């Protein structure tokens, strides 16, 4: 449904409502993760046209949509999970986005398109409650806290999202530089082992090298990621206590 109105400043506002069906979006070329969603949900949005600029806001409580994704994005159709996506015009080739998903995720970023790729110039992501802070001057800052995270399930899911040989991998059309990381996880499942009170922090990349500081009840040390060539990981750990598998 569409309603149109003209504002005092001369801008045109379009108020829209509809119903989202993930299967329809998937057939239309939407992201592969939509295959893990079932059902449908109502949405409403606003498009504001001001001279040659277009801003948009879309909102939905996602009720009626079941998502069989790794926690914390797993939800039943009966559950409500408020989603708000806002897009603001900056220049002809640059815009800003603000995304909020319940108390799970808040993100703000500015991006431009380069050779059919999204390039995120600067952004901030906050997990586990609270609004994303003002993005840094360059790169993406990720922060927040999660009660639990099943890294095994997420790695399996992301591997399934990869395209078949010869095709473009899913997500390969988005690029960004990490400006910093400060994330805490109460219970982390990794390689079928549960690690507790994990904190991971990192500054921006130094050339091709990014150093992560990891602390927790069972582990303490640094992990270096070198992006040169095919990439390499080196860990220097002061403490490592391997929990029992499946414990």
PDB file of C-alpha atoms in Angstrom:
ATOM      1  CA  UNK A   1       0.000   0.000   0.000  1.00  0.00           C
ATOM      2  CA  UNK A   2       1.284   3.484  -0.879  1.00  0.00           C
ATOM      3  CA  UNK A   3       0.400   6.933   0.511  1.00  0.00           C
ATOM      4  CA  UNK A   4       1.944  10.126  -0.887  1.00  0.00           C
ATOM      5  CA  UNK A   5       2.178  13.549   0.759  1.00  0.00           C
ATOM      6  CA  UNK A   6       4.011  16.813   0.087  1.00  0.00           C
ATOM      7  CA  UNK A   7       5.810  18.424   3.038  1.00  0.00           C
ATOM      8  CA  UNK A   8       6.141  22.130   3.851  1.00  0.00           C
ATOM      9  CA  UNK A   9       9.752  22.147   2.660  1.00  0.00           C
ATOM     10  CA  UNK A  10       8.665  20.863  -0.737  1.00  0.00           C
ATOM     11  CA  UNK A  11       9.889  17.315  -0.201  1.00  0.00           C
ATOM     12  CA  UNK A  12       7.691  14.375  -1.165  1.00  0.00           C
ATOM     13  CA  UNK A  13       7.059  11.621   1.371  1.00  0.00           C
ATOM     14  CA  UNK A  14       5.902   8.169   0.381  1.00  0.00           C
ATOM     15  CA  UNK A  15       4.530   5.929   3.147  1.00  0.00           C
ATOM     16  CA  UNK A  16       4.542   2.254   2.207  1.00  0.00           C
ATOM     17  CA  UNK A  17       3.374  -0.983   3.836  1.00  0.00           C
ATOM     18  CA  UNK A  18       3.714  -4.549   2.670  1.00  0.00           C
ATOM     19  CA  UNK A  19       4.483  -8.136   3.563  1.00  0.00           C
ATOM     20  CA  UNK A  20       7.929  -9.684   3.241  1.00  0.00           C
ATOM     21  CA  UNK A  21       8.316 -13.241   1.986  1.00  0.00           C
ATOM     22  CA  UNK A  22      11.912 -14.588   2.105  1.00  0.00           C
ATOM     23  CA  UNK A  23      11.301 -17.172  -0.629  1.00  0.00           C
ATOM     24  CA  UNK A  24      10.201 -14.439  -3.037  1.00  0.00           C
ATOM     25  CA  UNK A  25      13.247 -12.323  -2.196  1.00  0.00           C
ATOM     26  CA  UNK A  26      15.546 -15.319  -2.618  1.00  0.00           C
ATOM     27  CA  UNK A  27      14.157 -16.060  -6.077  1.00  0.00           C
ATOM     28  CA  UNK A  28      14.661 -12.398  -6.967  1.00  0.00           C
ATOM     29  CA  UNK A  29      18.381 -12.669  -6.197  1.00  0.00           C
ATOM     30  CA  UNK A  30      18.449 -11.958  -2.461  1.00  0.00           C
ATOM     31  CA  UNK A  31      21.231 -13.213  -0.158  1.00  0.00           C
ATOM     32  CA  UNK A  32      21.564 -16.982   0.400  1.00  0.00           C
ATOM     33  CA  UNK A  33      20.845 -16.788   4.125  1.00  0.00           C
ATOM     34  CA  UNK A  34      17.176 -16.143   3.254  1.00  0.00           C
ATOM     35  CA  UNK A  35      16.935 -19.888   2.578  1.00  0.00           C
ATOM     36  CA  UNK A  36      17.050 -20.333   6.386  1.00  0.00           C
ATOM     37  CA  UNK A  37      13.957 -18.148   6.899  1.00  0.00           C
ATOM     38  CA  UNK A  38      10.365 -19.365   6.721  1.00  0.00           C
ATOM     39  CA  UNK A  39       7.010 -17.602   6.867  1.00  0.00           C
ATOM     40  CA  UNK A  40       6.334 -13.928   6.203  1.00  0.00           C
ATOM     41  CA  UNK A  41       6.157 -10.657   8.104  1.00  0.00           C
ATOM     42  CA  UNK A  42       4.602  -7.199   7.765  1.00  0.00           C
ATOM     43  CA  UNK A  43       6.772  -4.155   7.167  1.00  0.00           C
ATOM     44  CA  UNK A  44       6.318  -0.425   6.820  1.00  0.00           C
ATOM     45  CA  UNK A  45       8.563   2.210   5.348  1.00  0.00           C
ATOM     46  CA  UNK A  46       9.002   5.826   4.373  1.00  0.00           C
ATOM     47  CA  UNK A  47      10.739   7.240   1.307  1.00  0.00           C
ATOM     48  CA  UNK A  48      11.544  10.953   1.308  1.00  0.00           C
ATOM     49  CA  UNK A  49      12.425  12.624  -1.998  1.00  0.00           C
ATOM     50  CA  UNK A  50      14.134  15.992  -1.622  1.00  0.00           C
ATOM     51  CA  UNK A  51      15.267  17.598  -4.896  1.00  0.00           C
ATOM     52  CA  UNK A  52      17.545  14.914  -6.344  1.00  0.00           C
ATOM     53  CA  UNK A  53      18.126  13.042  -3.068  1.00  0.00           C
ATOM     54  CA  UNK A  54      16.288  10.022  -1.689  1.00  0.00           C
ATOM     55  CA  UNK A  55      16.227   8.888   1.966  1.00  0.00           C
ATOM     56  CA  UNK A  56      14.466   5.755   3.196  1.00  0.00           C
ATOM     57  CA  UNK A  57      13.432   4.036   6.434  1.00  0.00           C
ATOM     58  CA  UNK A  58      12.093   0.459   6.681  1.00  0.00           C
ATOM     59  CA  UNK A  59      10.800  -1.133   9.893  1.00  0.00           C
ATOM     60  CA  UNK A  60       9.399  -4.532  10.890  1.00  0.00           C
ATOM     61  CA  UNK A  61       8.995  -6.548  14.094  1.00  0.00           C
ATOM     62  CA  UNK A  62       9.750  -9.716  12.058  1.00  0.00           C
ATOM     63  CA  UNK A  63       6.856 -11.503  13.773  1.00  0.00           C
ATOM     64  CA  UNK A  64       5.634 -14.359  11.597  1.00  0.00           C
ATOM     65  CA  UNK A  65       9.146 -14.991  10.287  1.00  0.00           C
ATOM     66  CA  UNK A  66      11.103 -17.976  11.636  1.00  0.00           C
ATOM     67  CA  UNK A  67      14.898 -17.817  11.216  1.00  0.00           C
ATOM     68  CA  UNK A  68      16.918 -21.024  11.541  1.00  0.00           C
ATOM     69  CA  UNK A  69      20.207 -19.173  11.942  1.00  0.00           C
ATOM     70  CA  UNK A  70      22.933 -19.704  14.558  1.00  0.00           C
ATOM     71  CA  UNK A  71      22.259 -18.030  17.916  1.00  0.00           C
ATOM     72  CA  UNK A  72      21.659 -15.270  18.738  1.00  0.00           C
ATOM     73  CA  UNK A  73      19.798 -14.845  15.416  1.00  0.00           C
ATOM     74  CA  UNK A  74      17.715 -18.012  15.910  1.00  0.00           C
ATOM     75  CA  UNK A  75      14.038 -17.124  16.343  1.00  0.00           C
ATOM     76  CA  UNK A  76      10.585 -18.697  16.070  1.00  0.00           C
ATOM     77  CA  UNK A  77       7.780 -17.208  13.992  1.00  0.00           C
ATOM     78  CA  UNK A  78       5.920 -16.186  17.159  1.00  0.00           C
ATOM     79  CA  UNK A  79       8.834 -14.152  18.519  1.00  0.00           C
ATOM     80  CA  UNK A  80       9.163 -10.443  17.839  1.00  0.00           C
ATOM     81  CA  UNK A  81      12.539  -8.956  16.894  1.00  0.00           C
ATOM     82  CA  UNK A  82      12.289  -5.259  15.940  1.00  0.00           C
ATOM     83  CA  UNK A  83      14.277  -4.308  12.849  1.00  0.00           C
ATOM     84  CA  UNK A  84      14.898  -0.768  11.601  1.00  0.00           C
ATOM     85  CA  UNK A  85      17.012   0.113   8.551  1.00  0.00           C
ATOM     86  CA  UNK A  86      17.630   3.753   7.673  1.00  0.00           C
ATOM     87  CA  UNK A  87      19.409   5.024   4.570  1.00  0.00           C
ATOM     88  CA  UNK A  88      20.503   8.665   4.181  1.00  0.00           C
ATOM     89  CA  UNK A  89      21.865  10.363   1.055  1.00  0.00           C
ATOM     90  CA  UNK A  90      25.330  11.965   1.363  1.00  0.00           C
ATOM     91  CA  UNK A  91      26.559  12.466  -2.204  1.00  0.00           C
ATOM     92  CA  UNK A  92      25.769  10.952  -5.587  1.00  0.00           C
ATOM     93  CA  UNK A  93      28.097   8.014  -4.873  1.00  0.00           C
ATOM     94  CA  UNK A  94      28.004   7.863  -1.060  1.00  0.00           C
ATOM     95  CA  UNK A  95      25.308   7.200   1.554  1.00  0.00           C
ATOM     96  CA  UNK A  96      24.889   6.402   5.241  1.00  0.00           C
ATOM     97  CA  UNK A  97      23.077   3.482   6.871  1.00  0.00           C
ATOM     98  CA  UNK A  98      21.812   2.926  10.411  1.00  0.00           C
ATOM     99  CA  UNK A  99      20.638  -0.593  11.319  1.00  0.00           C
ATOM    100  CA  UNK A 100      19.089  -1.717  14.604  1.00  0.00           C
ATOM    101  CA  UNK A 101      18.019  -5.299  15.363  1.00  0.00           C
ATOM    102  CA  UNK A 102      16.361  -5.557  18.766  1.00  0.00           C
ATOM    103  CA  UNK A 103      18.948  -5.531  21.536  1.00  0.00           C
ATOM    104  CA  UNK A 104      21.237  -7.769  19.465  1.00  0.00           C
ATOM    105  CA  UNK A 105      22.828  -5.361  17.024  1.00  0.00           C
ATOM    106  CA  UNK A 106      23.227  -1.672  16.291  1.00  0.00           C
ATOM    107  CA  UNK A 107      25.302  -0.489  13.344  1.00  0.00           C
ATOM    108  CA  UNK A 108      26.107   2.789  11.613  1.00  0.00           C
ATOM    109  CA  UNK A 109      28.231   3.055   8.511  1.00  0.00           C
ATOM    110  CA  UNK A 110      29.044   5.182   5.500  1.00  0.00           C
ATOM    111  CA  UNK A 111      29.756   3.487   2.201  1.00  0.00           C
ATOM    112  CA  UNK A 112      30.350   4.097  -1.478  1.00  0.00           C
ATOM    113  CA  UNK A 113      30.157   1.855  -4.532  1.00  0.00           C
ATOM    114  CA  UNK A 114      33.317   0.999  -6.408  1.00  0.00           C
ATOM    115  CA  UNK A 115      33.253  -1.389  -9.395  1.00  0.00           C
ATOM    116  CA  UNK A 116      29.959  -2.923  -8.201  1.00  0.00           C
ATOM    117  CA  UNK A 117      31.391  -3.422  -4.692  1.00  0.00           C
ATOM    118  CA  UNK A 118      30.227  -1.897  -1.444  1.00  0.00           C
ATOM    119  CA  UNK A 119      33.227  -0.210   0.180  1.00  0.00           C
ATOM    120  CA  UNK A 120      32.558   0.733   3.810  1.00  0.00           C
ATOM    121  CA  UNK A 121      34.594   3.880   4.458  1.00  0.00           C
ATOM    122  CA  UNK A 122      33.783   4.072   8.163  1.00  0.00           C
ATOM    123  CA  UNK A 123      31.423   2.292  10.482  1.00  0.00           C
ATOM    124  CA  UNK A 124      30.610   1.188  14.012  1.00  0.00           C
ATOM    125  CA  UNK A 125      28.930  -2.034  15.159  1.00  0.00           C
ATOM    126  CA  UNK A 126      27.642  -2.587  18.705  1.00  0.00           C
ATOM    127  CA  UNK A 127      26.440  -6.034  19.828  1.00  0.00           C
ATOM    128  CA  UNK A 128      24.393  -7.036  22.845  1.00  0.00           C
ATOM    129  CA  UNK A 129      22.541  -3.786  23.547  1.00  0.00           C
ATOM    130  CA  UNK A 130      23.200  -0.073  23.329  1.00  0.00           C
ATOM    131  CA  UNK A 131      23.472   2.199  20.320  1.00  0.00           C
ATOM    132  CA  UNK A 132      26.434   2.055  17.966  1.00  0.00           C
ATOM    133  CA  UNK A 133      28.816   4.957  18.679  1.00  0.00           C
ATOM    134  CA  UNK A 134      29.890   7.576  16.171  1.00  0.00           C
ATOM    135  CA  UNK A 135      31.986   5.759  13.535  1.00  0.00           C
ATOM    136  CA  UNK A 136      35.741   6.410  13.454  1.00  0.00           C
ATOM    137  CA  UNK A 137      37.253   8.547  10.730  1.00  0.00           C
ATOM    138  CA  UNK A 138      38.169   5.449   8.752  1.00  0.00           C
ATOM    139  CA  UNK A 139      37.550   1.720   9.089  1.00  0.00           C
ATOM    140  CA  UNK A 140      35.026  -0.239  11.140  1.00  0.00           C
ATOM    141  CA  UNK A 141      34.964  -0.468  14.947  1.00  0.00           C
ATOM    142  CA  UNK A 142      33.233  -3.539  16.458  1.00  0.00           C
ATOM    143  CA  UNK A 143      32.328  -3.659  20.162  1.00  0.00           C
ATOM    144  CA  UNK A 144      29.863  -5.128  22.619  1.00  0.00           C
ATOM    145  CA  UNK A 145      29.081  -8.203  24.678  1.00  0.00           C
ATOM    146  CA  UNK A 146      27.241 -11.478  24.073  1.00  0.00           C
ATOM    147  CA  UNK A 147      26.052 -13.988  26.656  1.00  0.00           C
ATOM    148  CA  UNK A 148      27.008 -16.861  24.371  1.00  0.00           C
ATOM    149  CA  UNK A 149      28.330 -17.517  20.878  1.00  0.00           C
ATOM    150  CA  UNK A 150      28.536 -20.809  18.996  1.00  0.00           C
ATOM    151  CA  UNK A 151      31.549 -20.151  16.747  1.00  0.00           C
ATOM    152  CA  UNK A 152      31.348 -23.702  15.351  1.00  0.00           C
ATOM    153  CA  UNK A 153      27.789 -23.117  14.116  1.00  0.00           C
ATOM    154  CA  UNK A 154      28.695 -19.733  12.635  1.00  0.00           C
ATOM    155  CA  UNK A 155      31.753 -21.082  10.799  1.00  0.00           C
ATOM    156  CA  UNK A 156      29.653 -23.903   9.354  1.00  0.00           C
ATOM    157  CA  UNK A 157      26.949 -21.438   8.331  1.00  0.00           C
ATOM    158  CA  UNK A 158      29.411 -19.053   6.665  1.00  0.00           C
ATOM    159  CA  UNK A 159      31.054 -21.949   4.832  1.00  0.00           C
ATOM    160  CA  UNK A 160      27.640 -22.952   3.461  1.00  0.00           C
ATOM    161  CA  UNK A 161      27.157 -19.405   2.193  1.00  0.00           C
ATOM    162  CA  UNK A 162      30.246 -19.694   0.000  1.00  0.00           C
ATOM    163  CA  UNK A 163      29.588 -19.883  -3.714  1.00  0.00           C
ATOM    164  CA  UNK A 164      30.468 -23.011  -5.750  1.00  0.00           C
ATOM    165  CA  UNK A 165      33.798 -23.202  -7.543  1.00  0.00           C
ATOM    166  CA  UNK A 166      34.105 -20.583 -10.266  1.00  0.00           C
ATOM    167  CA  UNK A 167      31.472 -18.283  -8.778  1.00  0.00           C
ATOM    168  CA  UNK A 168      31.792 -15.167  -6.660  1.00  0.00           C
ATOM    169  CA  UNK A 169      31.725 -16.008  -2.924  1.00  0.00           C
ATOM    170  CA  UNK A 170      28.842 -14.630  -0.907  1.00  0.00           C
ATOM    171  CA  UNK A 171      29.766 -11.351   0.718  1.00  0.00           C
ATOM    172  CA  UNK A 172      32.736 -10.817  -1.603  1.00  0.00           C
ATOM    173  CA  UNK A 173      31.028  -7.618  -2.865  1.00  0.00           C
ATOM    174  CA  UNK A 174      31.596  -5.851   0.479  1.00  0.00           C
ATOM    175  CA  UNK A 175      34.986  -4.656   1.705  1.00  0.00           C
ATOM    176  CA  UNK A 176      36.129  -2.778   4.817  1.00  0.00           C
ATOM    177  CA  UNK A 177      39.148  -2.201   7.048  1.00  0.00           C
ATOM    178  CA  UNK A 178      39.025  -3.106  10.734  1.00  0.00           C
ATOM    179  CA  UNK A 179      39.635  -0.015  12.874  1.00  0.00           C
ATOM    180  CA  UNK A 180      39.277  -1.785  16.205  1.00  0.00           C
ATOM    181  CA  UNK A 181      37.663  -4.670  18.089  1.00  0.00           C
ATOM    182  CA  UNK A 182      36.463  -4.917  21.693  1.00  0.00           C
ATOM    183  CA  UNK A 183      34.098  -7.861  22.198  1.00  0.00           C
ATOM    184  CA  UNK A 184      33.271  -9.970  25.267  1.00  0.00           C
ATOM    185  CA  UNK A 185      31.559 -13.378  25.196  1.00  0.00           C
ATOM    186  CA  UNK A 186      30.301 -15.162  28.316  1.00  0.00           C
ATOM    187  CA  UNK A 187      30.319 -18.678  26.825  1.00  0.00           C
ATOM    188  CA  UNK A 188      32.175 -19.343  23.576  1.00  0.00           C
ATOM    189  CA  UNK A 189      31.855 -22.701  21.816  1.00  0.00           C
ATOM    190  CA  UNK A 190      34.872 -23.343  19.587  1.00  0.00           C
ATOM    191  CA  UNK A 191      35.944 -26.703  18.137  1.00  0.00           C
ATOM    192  CA  UNK A 192      33.327 -28.409  20.358  1.00  0.00           C
ATOM    193  CA  UNK A 193      34.902 -26.935  23.503  1.00  0.00           C
ATOM    194  CA  UNK A 194      33.341 -24.272  25.734  1.00  0.00           C
ATOM    195  CA  UNK A 195      35.511 -21.343  26.788  1.00  0.00           C
ATOM    196  CA  UNK A 196      34.231 -18.866  29.388  1.00  0.00           C
ATOM    197  CA  UNK A 197      34.517 -15.107  30.010  1.00  0.00           C
ATOM    198  CA  UNK A 198      36.325 -14.459  26.753  1.00  0.00           C
ATOM    199  CA  UNK A 199      37.444 -10.952  25.767  1.00  0.00           C
ATOM    200  CA  UNK A 200      38.951 -10.174  22.366  1.00  0.00           C
ATOM    201  CA  UNK A 201      40.477  -6.777  21.573  1.00  0.00           C
ATOM    202  CA  UNK A 202      42.439  -5.397  18.655  1.00  0.00           C
ATOM    203  CA  UNK A 203      43.566  -2.107  17.224  1.00  0.00           C
ATOM    204  CA  UNK A 204      43.642  -1.316  13.552  1.00  0.00           C
ATOM    205  CA  UNK A 205      45.776  -3.298  11.135  1.00  0.00           C
ATOM    206  CA  UNK A 206      49.443  -2.382  10.907  1.00  0.00           C
ATOM    207  CA  UNK A 207      50.050  -2.907   7.231  1.00  0.00           C
ATOM    208  CA  UNK A 208      49.070  -6.525   6.593  1.00  0.00           C
ATOM    209  CA  UNK A 209      49.257  -7.534  10.274  1.00  0.00           C
ATOM    210  CA  UNK A 210      46.420  -7.420  12.820  1.00  0.00           C
ATOM    211  CA  UNK A 211      47.102  -8.426  16.442  1.00  0.00           C
ATOM    212  CA  UNK A 212      44.274  -9.701  18.643  1.00  0.00           C
ATOM    213  CA  UNK A 213      44.575  -9.812  22.447  1.00  0.00           C
ATOM    214  CA  UNK A 214      42.612 -12.718  23.923  1.00  0.00           C
ATOM    215  CA  UNK A 215      41.850 -13.239  27.617  1.00  0.00           C
ATOM    216  CA  UNK A 216      39.571 -15.644  29.477  1.00  0.00           C
ATOM    217  CA  UNK A 217      39.459 -18.250  32.201  1.00  0.00           C
ATOM    218  CA  UNK A 218      41.159 -20.839  29.989  1.00  0.00           C
ATOM    219  CA  UNK A 219      43.266 -18.712  27.638  1.00  0.00           C
ATOM    220  CA  UNK A 220      45.464 -15.610  27.608  1.00  0.00           C
ATOM    221  CA  UNK A 221      47.761 -14.293  24.919  1.00  0.00           C
ATOM    222  CA  UNK A 222      47.875 -12.760  21.449  1.00  0.00           C
ATOM    223  CA  UNK A 223      46.865 -14.011  18.024  1.00  0.00           C
ATOM    224  CA  UNK A 224      48.357 -12.399  14.901  1.00  0.00           C
ATOM    225  CA  UNK A 225      46.664 -12.458  11.503  1.00  0.00           C
ATOM    226  CA  UNK A 226      48.941 -11.752   8.522  1.00  0.00           C
ATOM    227  CA  UNK A 227      46.924 -11.037   5.380  1.00  0.00           C
ATOM    228  CA  UNK A 228      49.887 -11.473   3.039  1.00  0.00           C
ATOM    229  CA  UNK A 229      49.338 -14.051   0.331  1.00  0.00           C
ATOM    230  CA  UNK A 230      46.858 -16.704   1.444  1.00  0.00           C
ATOM    231  CA  UNK A 231      47.034 -15.454   5.026  1.00  0.00           C
ATOM    232  CA  UNK A 232      48.647 -16.894   8.142  1.00  0.00           C
ATOM    233  CA  UNK A 233      47.824 -17.113  11.859  1.00  0.00           C
ATOM    234  CA  UNK A 234      50.357 -17.141  14.702  1.00  0.00           C
ATOM    235  CA  UNK A 235      49.390 -17.461  18.382  1.00  0.00           C
ATOM    236  CA  UNK A 236      51.517 -16.610  21.419  1.00  0.00           C
ATOM    237  CA  UNK A 237      49.702 -17.872  24.497  1.00  0.00           C
ATOM    238  CA  UNK A 238      50.704 -17.470  28.146  1.00  0.00           C
ATOM    239  CA  UNK A 239      47.821 -19.694  29.230  1.00  0.00           C
ATOM    240  CA  UNK A 240      45.884 -22.409  27.423  1.00  0.00           C
ATOM    241  CA  UNK A 241      43.647 -24.870  29.240  1.00  0.00           C
ATOM    242  CA  UNK A 242      41.672 -26.997  26.822  1.00  0.00           C
ATOM    243  CA  UNK A 243      38.178 -27.815  28.166  1.00  0.00           C
ATOM    244  CA  UNK A 244      36.870 -31.306  27.521  1.00  0.00           C
ATOM    245  CA  UNK A 245      35.177 -31.812  24.179  1.00  0.00           C
ATOM    246  CA  UNK A 246      31.418 -31.494  24.502  1.00  0.00           C
ATOM    247  CA  UNK A 247      31.606 -30.328  28.120  1.00  0.00           C
TER     248      UNK A 247
END
